[in-house]
PDB file of C-alpha atoms in Angstrom:
ATOM      1  CA  UNK D 292      10.487 162.794  -7.421  1.00  0.00           C
ATOM      2  CA  UNK D 293      11.652 161.223  -4.419  1.00  0.00           C
ATOM      3  CA  UNK D 294       9.695 157.898  -3.167  1.00  0.00           C
ATOM      4  CA  UNK D 295       8.580 157.334   0.216  1.00  0.00           C
ATOM      5  CA  UNK D 296       7.443 154.822   2.885  1.00  0.00           C
ATOM      6  CA  UNK D 297       4.314 155.286   4.884  1.00  0.00           C
ATOM      7  CA  UNK D 298       5.367 153.465   8.397  1.00  0.00           C
ATOM      8  CA  UNK D 299       2.722 152.428  11.633  1.00  0.00           C
ATOM      9  CA  UNK D 300       4.276 151.645  14.762  1.00  0.00           C
ATOM     10  CA  UNK D 301       2.604 148.973  16.798  1.00  0.00           C
ATOM     11  CA  UNK D 302       4.035 149.978  20.204  1.00  0.00           C
ATOM     12  CA  UNK D 303       3.248 153.929  19.746  1.00  0.00           C
ATOM     13  CA  UNK D 304       0.629 153.925  17.085  1.00  0.00           C
ATOM     14  CA  UNK D 305       2.405 157.314  15.471  1.00  0.00           C
ATOM     15  CA  UNK D 306       2.827 157.327  11.923  1.00  0.00           C
ATOM     16  CA  UNK D 307       5.647 158.527   9.935  1.00  0.00           C
ATOM     17  CA  UNK D 308       7.010 158.802   5.837  1.00  0.00           C
ATOM     18  CA  UNK D 309      10.650 158.412   5.690  1.00  0.00           C
ATOM     19  CA  UNK D 310      12.489 158.690   2.059  1.00  0.00           C
ATOM     20  CA  UNK D 311      12.757 154.916   0.254  1.00  0.00           C
ATOM     21  CA  UNK D 312      14.261 156.383  -2.916  1.00  0.00           C
ATOM     22  CA  UNK D 313      15.647 160.092  -3.095  1.00  0.00           C
ATOM     23  CA  UNK D 314      15.230 161.870  -6.777  1.00  0.00           C
ATOM     24  CA  UNK D 315      18.627 162.840  -6.478  1.00  0.00           C
ATOM     25  CA  UNK D 316      21.878 162.680  -3.795  1.00  0.00           C
ATOM     26  CA  UNK D 317      20.958 163.990  -0.789  1.00  0.00           C
ATOM     27  CA  UNK D 318      17.338 165.732  -1.661  1.00  0.00           C
ATOM     28  CA  UNK D 319      14.349 164.597   0.736  1.00  0.00           C
ATOM     29  CA  UNK D 320      11.650 166.023   1.989  1.00  0.00           C
ATOM     30  CA  UNK D 321      13.463 169.430   2.634  1.00  0.00           C
ATOM     31  CA  UNK D 322      15.240 169.876  -1.103  1.00  0.00           C
ATOM     32  CA  UNK D 323      12.931 167.796  -3.217  1.00  0.00           C
ATOM     33  CA  UNK D 324       9.952 169.628  -4.878  1.00  0.00           C
ATOM     34  CA  UNK D 325       7.547 167.542  -5.130  1.00  0.00           C
ATOM     35  CA  UNK D 326       6.552 167.978  -1.262  1.00  0.00           C
ATOM     36  CA  UNK D 327       3.719 170.661  -0.686  1.00  0.00           C
ATOM     37  CA  UNK D 328       3.105 171.263  -4.239  1.00  0.00           C
ATOM     38  CA  UNK D 329      -0.542 170.341  -3.782  1.00  0.00           C
ATOM     39  CA  UNK D 330      -0.397 167.892  -6.582  1.00  0.00           C
ATOM     40  CA  UNK D 331      -2.203 164.274  -6.073  1.00  0.00           C
ATOM     41  CA  UNK D 332       0.088 160.998  -5.737  1.00  0.00           C
ATOM     42  CA  UNK D 333      -0.035 157.382  -5.433  1.00  0.00           C
ATOM     43  CA  UNK D 334      -0.152 156.793  -1.897  1.00  0.00           C
ATOM     44  CA  UNK D 335       3.004 155.387  -0.239  1.00  0.00           C
ATOM     45  CA  UNK D 336       2.980 151.803   0.409  1.00  0.00           C
ATOM     46  CA  UNK D 337       1.888 151.345   3.896  1.00  0.00           C
ATOM     47  CA  UNK D 338       4.178 148.766   6.862  1.00  0.00           C
ATOM     48  CA  UNK D 339       3.321 148.008  10.496  1.00  0.00           C
ATOM     49  CA  UNK D 340       6.395 147.538  12.587  1.00  0.00           C
ATOM     50  CA  UNK D 341       6.907 146.706  15.883  1.00  0.00           C
ATOM     51  CA  UNK D 342       9.594 149.027  16.817  1.00  0.00           C
ATOM     52  CA  UNK D 343       9.132 152.538  18.174  1.00  0.00           C
ATOM     53  CA  UNK D 344       8.913 155.168  16.222  1.00  0.00           C
ATOM     54  CA  UNK D 345      11.639 158.028  15.596  1.00  0.00           C
ATOM     55  CA  UNK D 346      10.231 160.269  17.687  1.00  0.00           C
ATOM     56  CA  UNK D 347      10.130 158.049  20.710  1.00  0.00           C
ATOM     57  CA  UNK D 348      12.722 156.082  20.108  1.00  0.00           C
ATOM     58  CA  UNK D 349      15.308 159.135  20.210  1.00  0.00           C
ATOM     59  CA  UNK D 350      13.643 161.572  21.824  1.00  0.00           C
ATOM     60  CA  UNK D 351      12.782 163.603  18.820  1.00  0.00           C
ATOM     61  CA  UNK D 352      16.417 163.602  17.406  1.00  0.00           C
ATOM     62  CA  UNK D 353      16.151 162.465  13.942  1.00  0.00           C
ATOM     63  CA  UNK D 354      16.997 163.253   9.612  1.00  0.00           C
ATOM     64  CA  UNK D 355      14.343 165.768   9.287  1.00  0.00           C
ATOM     65  CA  UNK D 356      15.257 165.479   5.534  1.00  0.00           C
ATOM     66  CA  UNK D 357      14.973 161.698   5.620  1.00  0.00           C
ATOM     67  CA  UNK D 358      11.954 160.536   8.137  1.00  0.00           C
ATOM     68  CA  UNK D 359       8.648 163.229   8.816  1.00  0.00           C
ATOM     69  CA  UNK D 360       6.577 162.381  11.825  1.00  0.00           C
ATOM     70  CA  UNK D 361       2.829 162.158  10.221  1.00  0.00           C
ATOM     71  CA  UNK D 362       0.231 164.705  12.521  1.00  0.00           C
ATOM     72  CA  UNK D 363      -2.646 163.979  11.295  1.00  0.00           C
ATOM     73  CA  UNK D 364      -4.419 161.016   8.771  1.00  0.00           C
ATOM     74  CA  UNK D 365      -7.832 161.615   7.760  1.00  0.00           C
ATOM     75  CA  UNK D 366     -10.089 160.202   4.835  1.00  0.00           C
ATOM     76  CA  UNK D 367     -10.795 162.629   2.039  1.00  0.00           C
ATOM     77  CA  UNK D 368     -13.343 162.524  -0.727  1.00  0.00           C
ATOM     78  CA  UNK D 369     -12.669 164.857  -4.278  1.00  0.00           C
ATOM     79  CA  UNK D 370     -15.497 165.366  -6.670  1.00  0.00           C
ATOM     80  CA  UNK D 371     -14.222 167.722  -9.812  1.00  0.00           C
ATOM     81  CA  UNK D 372     -11.867 167.837 -12.699  1.00  0.00           C
ATOM     82  CA  UNK D 373      -9.154 166.021 -10.673  1.00  0.00           C
ATOM     83  CA  UNK D 374      -7.341 164.976  -7.501  1.00  0.00           C
ATOM     84  CA  UNK D 375      -4.764 167.961  -7.374  1.00  0.00           C
ATOM     85  CA  UNK D 376      -5.284 170.720  -5.239  1.00  0.00           C
ATOM     86  CA  UNK D 377      -5.613 173.296  -7.721  1.00  0.00           C
ATOM     87  CA  UNK D 378      -7.946 171.515 -10.209  1.00  0.00           C
ATOM     88  CA  UNK D 379     -12.100 172.938  -9.540  1.00  0.00           C
ATOM     89  CA  UNK D 380     -14.077 171.177  -7.238  1.00  0.00           C
ATOM     90  CA  UNK D 381     -15.314 170.064  -3.692  1.00  0.00           C
ATOM     91  CA  UNK D 382     -13.294 168.163  -1.370  1.00  0.00           C
ATOM     92  CA  UNK D 383     -15.130 166.581   1.844  1.00  0.00           C
ATOM     93  CA  UNK D 384     -13.209 165.460   5.166  1.00  0.00           C
ATOM     94  CA  UNK D 385     -14.514 163.211   6.871  1.00  0.00           C
TER      95      UNK D 385
END
C-alpha cells in the first residue's frame, strides 16, 4: 500500500495528498489498488506549508499519479461493526 502525506497551504488554503512512499516502483494514485477500495485506514500525517499548492503553483500541471488535490474535508462519525464502507453500521457527516 502506498503511503501518503496530507499538505495544507497557508498561502492559498488548499489541501492535497502526495505519495510519500510508493508500494512498488511507479505506483501511486493511478495504479495502487488501495485507493478507492472503501477500506478505512490510518489518516496521513498532516503538514502546513508556506508555499502554494500544486494547482496554484503550476497552473494545474502536476503529476496526477503522485499528487491529488483534496476537494472536500468533512468530519465523519461512524457507529457499527467496523470503520470500512462495507461494514454494517450508520455513518454521520458533520
